[in-house]
Amino acid sequence: MRTTDSVTEIKVVALKESKGIIFPAEYAKKLFIEDSTDTVIGFFTPDEKTIKLIDEELPKKYYSTIQKFNNQWEKAMDDKERFKEQKLALKKEANNVSKYYKQFFGYINDRKEKIIVIQLLDFSEDPSEVKKLVTKEFIIGFHGWFETNVSRLRFHVESKKFTVNEDL
């Protein structure tokens, strides 16, 4: 596991069933260099009103957003059984998404779209005690717990659409 440096301007917001952690633009700039291949022209700090909207809409749109992305992969691969199992797991995940802690940062791409990266963290199990860091640092890790308990989506502020890897 690796975590990034703490920043005092991190804001913790109470959501309906979890917490939202908003990272400021300066922090996002440091994160994005390490974390993305999108062309970025700037950064912004997401506002609490938009974060609450995301928390409200995400449970309604999570399944269809992830399934749209998975359908693209299913067409490319010939493993129907795997995707059948994935759909069942996704339904369970969609039912619990409102309970996941959410970390947020914002950027502006070269098309001048404001995009908020949403990192979802499922703490139903937390063997490495990552939860104690979630309000202080943007969590980055690989393998094990991170493979099954951490995922990312993007929220396009103007269109109010959720995407995975910019799959509009």
C-alpha positions as a Markdown table, in Angstrom:
| # | Residue | x | y | z |
|---|---|---|---|---|
| 1 | Met | 0.0 | 0.0 | 0.0 |
| 2 | Arg | 1.1 | 3.5 | -0.7 |
| 3 | Thr | -0.5 | 6.7 | 0.4 |
| 4 | Thr | 0.1 | 10.3 | -0.7 |
| 5 | Asp | 1.1 | 13.1 | 1.5 |
| 6 | Ser | -1.6 | 14.7 | 3.7 |
| 7 | Val | -2.9 | 18.1 | 3.0 |
| 8 | Thr | -4.7 | 20.2 | 5.6 |
| 9 | Glu | -7.4 | 21.5 | 3.2 |
| 10 | Ile | -9.0 | 18.1 | 2.8 |
| 11 | Lys | -12.7 | 18.4 | 3.5 |
| 12 | Val | -14.8 | 15.6 | 5.0 |
| 13 | Val | -18.5 | 15.7 | 4.2 |
| 14 | Ala | -21.2 | 13.6 | 5.9 |
| 15 | Leu | -23.1 | 11.7 | 3.2 |
| 16 | Lys | -26.3 | 9.7 | 3.6 |
| 17 | Glu | -24.6 | 6.4 | 4.6 |
| 18 | Ser | -20.9 | 7.1 | 4.5 |
| 19 | Lys | -18.4 | 9.9 | 4.2 |
| 20 | Gly | -17.1 | 12.0 | 1.3 |
| 21 | Ile | -13.6 | 13.3 | 1.3 |
| 22 | Ile | -12.9 | 16.2 | -1.0 |
| 23 | Phe | -9.3 | 16.9 | -2.1 |
| 24 | Pro | -8.4 | 20.5 | -3.1 |
| 25 | Ala | -7.1 | 21.4 | -6.5 |
| 26 | Glu | -3.5 | 21.6 | -5.4 |
| 27 | Tyr | -3.6 | 18.1 | -4.1 |
| 28 | Ala | -5.4 | 16.8 | -7.2 |
| 29 | Lys | -2.6 | 18.3 | -9.4 |
| 30 | Lys | -0.1 | 16.1 | -7.5 |
| 31 | Leu | -2.3 | 13.0 | -7.7 |
| 32 | Phe | -3.2 | 13.3 | -11.3 |
| 33 | Ile | 0.3 | 13.3 | -12.6 |
| 34 | Glu | 0.7 | 9.9 | -11.0 |
| 35 | Asp | -2.8 | 8.6 | -11.8 |
| 36 | Ser | -4.1 | 9.4 | -15.3 |
| 37 | Thr | -3.5 | 9.5 | -19.0 |
| 38 | Asp | -6.2 | 12.1 | -19.7 |
| 39 | Thr | -5.1 | 15.5 | -21.1 |
| 40 | Val | -5.6 | 18.0 | -18.3 |
| 41 | Ile | -5.6 | 21.8 | -18.6 |
| 42 | Gly | -6.5 | 22.5 | -14.9 |
| 43 | Phe | -7.8 | 21.4 | -11.6 |
| 44 | Phe | -10.6 | 22.5 | -9.3 |
| 45 | Thr | -11.9 | 21.7 | -5.8 |
| 46 | Pro | -15.3 | 20.0 | -6.0 |
| 47 | Asp | -18.0 | 21.8 | -4.1 |
| 48 | Glu | -20.1 | 20.1 | -1.4 |
| 49 | Lys | -23.4 | 20.6 | -3.3 |
| 50 | Thr | -22.0 | 18.6 | -6.3 |
| 51 | Ile | -20.7 | 15.9 | -4.0 |
| 52 | Lys | -24.1 | 15.5 | -2.4 |
| 53 | Leu | -25.7 | 15.3 | -5.9 |
| 54 | Ile | -23.2 | 12.6 | -6.8 |
| 55 | Asp | -24.0 | 10.7 | -3.5 |
| 56 | Glu | -27.7 | 10.9 | -4.4 |
| 57 | Glu | -27.4 | 9.9 | -8.0 |
| 58 | Leu | -24.7 | 7.2 | -7.8 |
| 59 | Pro | -26.8 | 4.4 | -6.4 |
| 60 | Lys | -29.3 | 5.0 | -9.2 |
| 61 | Lys | -26.7 | 5.0 | -12.0 |
| 62 | Tyr | -23.9 | 2.8 | -10.7 |
| 63 | Tyr | -25.0 | -0.5 | -12.2 |
| 64 | Ser | -25.7 | 0.9 | -15.7 |
| 65 | Thr | -22.5 | 2.9 | -15.7 |
| 66 | Ile | -20.3 | -0.1 | -14.8 |
| 67 | Gln | -22.3 | -2.5 | -17.0 |
| 68 | Lys | -21.9 | -0.2 | -20.0 |
| 69 | Phe | -18.1 | -0.4 | -19.5 |
| 70 | Asn | -18.2 | -4.2 | -19.0 |
| 71 | Asn | -20.3 | -4.6 | -22.1 |
| 72 | Gln | -17.4 | -3.1 | -24.2 |
| 73 | Trp | -15.0 | -5.7 | -22.7 |
| 74 | Glu | -17.5 | -8.5 | -23.2 |
| 75 | Lys | -17.6 | -7.8 | -26.9 |
| 76 | Ala | -13.8 | -7.9 | -27.1 |
| 77 | Met | -13.5 | -11.1 | -25.1 |
| 78 | Asp | -15.1 | -14.5 | -25.6 |
| 79 | Asp | -15.8 | -15.5 | -22.0 |
| 80 | Lys | -19.6 | -15.4 | -21.4 |
| 81 | Glu | -19.5 | -17.2 | -18.1 |
| 82 | Arg | -17.1 | -14.7 | -16.6 |
| 83 | Phe | -19.3 | -11.8 | -17.5 |
| 84 | Lys | -22.4 | -13.6 | -16.2 |
| 85 | Glu | -20.7 | -14.0 | -12.8 |
| 86 | Gln | -19.6 | -10.3 | -13.0 |
| 87 | Lys | -23.2 | -9.1 | -13.5 |
| 88 | Leu | -24.3 | -10.9 | -10.4 |
| 89 | Ala | -21.4 | -9.4 | -8.4 |
| 90 | Leu | -22.2 | -6.0 | -9.8 |
| 91 | Lys | -25.8 | -6.1 | -8.7 |
| 92 | Lys | -24.6 | -6.7 | -5.1 |
| 93 | Glu | -22.1 | -4.0 | -5.4 |
| 94 | Ala | -24.7 | -1.5 | -6.7 |
| 95 | Asn | -26.9 | -2.3 | -3.7 |
| 96 | Asn | -24.1 | -1.3 | -1.4 |
| 97 | Val | -22.5 | 1.6 | -3.2 |
| 98 | Ser | -24.2 | 4.2 | -1.0 |
| 99 | Lys | -22.3 | 2.7 | 2.0 |
| 100 | Tyr | -18.9 | 3.1 | 0.4 |
| 101 | Tyr | -16.6 | 5.9 | 1.4 |
| 102 | Lys | -15.9 | 8.3 | -1.5 |
| 103 | Gln | -12.8 | 10.3 | -2.2 |
| 104 | Phe | -13.1 | 13.1 | -4.8 |
| 105 | Phe | -10.9 | 15.4 | -6.8 |
| 106 | Gly | -11.6 | 17.6 | -9.8 |
| 107 | Tyr | -9.9 | 18.3 | -13.1 |
| 108 | Ile | -10.6 | 20.1 | -16.4 |
| 109 | Asn | -9.8 | 18.2 | -19.6 |
| 110 | Asp | -8.7 | 19.6 | -22.9 |
| 111 | Arg | -12.3 | 19.8 | -24.0 |
| 112 | Lys | -12.9 | 22.1 | -21.0 |
| 113 | Glu | -15.1 | 19.6 | -19.3 |
| 114 | Lys | -15.1 | 19.7 | -15.5 |
| 115 | Ile | -14.7 | 16.1 | -14.3 |
| 116 | Ile | -14.7 | 14.8 | -10.7 |
| 117 | Val | -12.8 | 11.6 | -10.1 |
| 118 | Ile | -14.7 | 9.4 | -7.5 |
| 119 | Gln | -12.8 | 6.8 | -5.7 |
| 120 | Leu | -15.1 | 4.3 | -4.0 |
| 121 | Leu | -13.8 | 2.4 | -1.0 |
| 122 | Asp | -15.7 | -0.6 | 0.5 |
| 123 | Phe | -14.7 | -1.0 | 4.1 |
| 124 | Ser | -17.0 | -4.0 | 4.9 |
| 125 | Glu | -13.7 | -5.7 | 5.4 |
| 126 | Asp | -10.5 | -3.7 | 6.2 |
| 127 | Pro | -7.7 | -6.1 | 7.1 |
| 128 | Ser | -5.0 | -3.5 | 6.5 |
| 129 | Glu | -6.8 | -0.8 | 8.5 |
| 130 | Val | -6.9 | 1.6 | 5.5 |
| 131 | Lys | -10.1 | 3.2 | 6.9 |
| 132 | Lys | -8.1 | 5.2 | 9.4 |
| 133 | Leu | -6.3 | 7.0 | 6.6 |
| 134 | Val | -9.2 | 7.6 | 4.2 |
| 135 | Thr | -10.0 | 11.1 | 5.6 |
| 136 | Lys | -6.4 | 12.2 | 5.5 |
| 137 | Glu | -4.9 | 10.9 | 2.3 |
| 138 | Phe | -5.9 | 9.8 | -1.2 |
| 139 | Ile | -5.5 | 6.0 | -1.0 |
| 140 | Ile | -3.5 | 4.3 | -3.6 |
| 141 | Gly | -2.6 | 0.6 | -3.6 |
| 142 | Phe | -2.4 | -2.5 | -5.7 |
| 143 | His | -3.4 | -6.2 | -5.4 |
| 144 | Gly | -5.3 | -8.0 | -2.6 |
| 145 | Trp | -7.8 | -5.8 | -0.8 |
| 146 | Phe | -7.4 | -3.0 | -3.4 |
| 147 | Glu | -8.4 | -5.3 | -6.3 |
| 148 | Thr | -11.8 | -6.0 | -4.8 |
| 149 | Asn | -12.6 | -3.0 | -2.5 |
| 150 | Val | -11.5 | 0.0 | -4.5 |
| 151 | Ser | -12.9 | 1.3 | -7.7 |
| 152 | Arg | -13.0 | 4.6 | -9.6 |
| 153 | Leu | -15.6 | 6.4 | -11.7 |
| 154 | Arg | -15.8 | 9.9 | -13.2 |
| 155 | Phe | -18.6 | 12.4 | -12.9 |
| 156 | His | -18.9 | 14.9 | -15.8 |
| 157 | Val | -20.2 | 18.0 | -14.0 |
| 158 | Glu | -22.0 | 19.8 | -16.9 |
| 159 | Ser | -23.7 | 16.7 | -18.3 |
| 160 | Lys | -24.2 | 15.0 | -14.9 |
| 161 | Lys | -23.0 | 11.7 | -16.4 |
| 162 | Phe | -21.0 | 9.0 | -14.7 |
| 163 | Thr | -18.3 | 7.2 | -16.8 |
| 164 | Val | -15.5 | 4.7 | -16.5 |
| 165 | Asn | -12.4 | 5.6 | -18.3 |
| 166 | Glu | -14.2 | 8.4 | -20.3 |
| 167 | Asp | -16.6 | 5.9 | -22.0 |
| 168 | Leu | -19.3 | 8.5 | -22.8 |
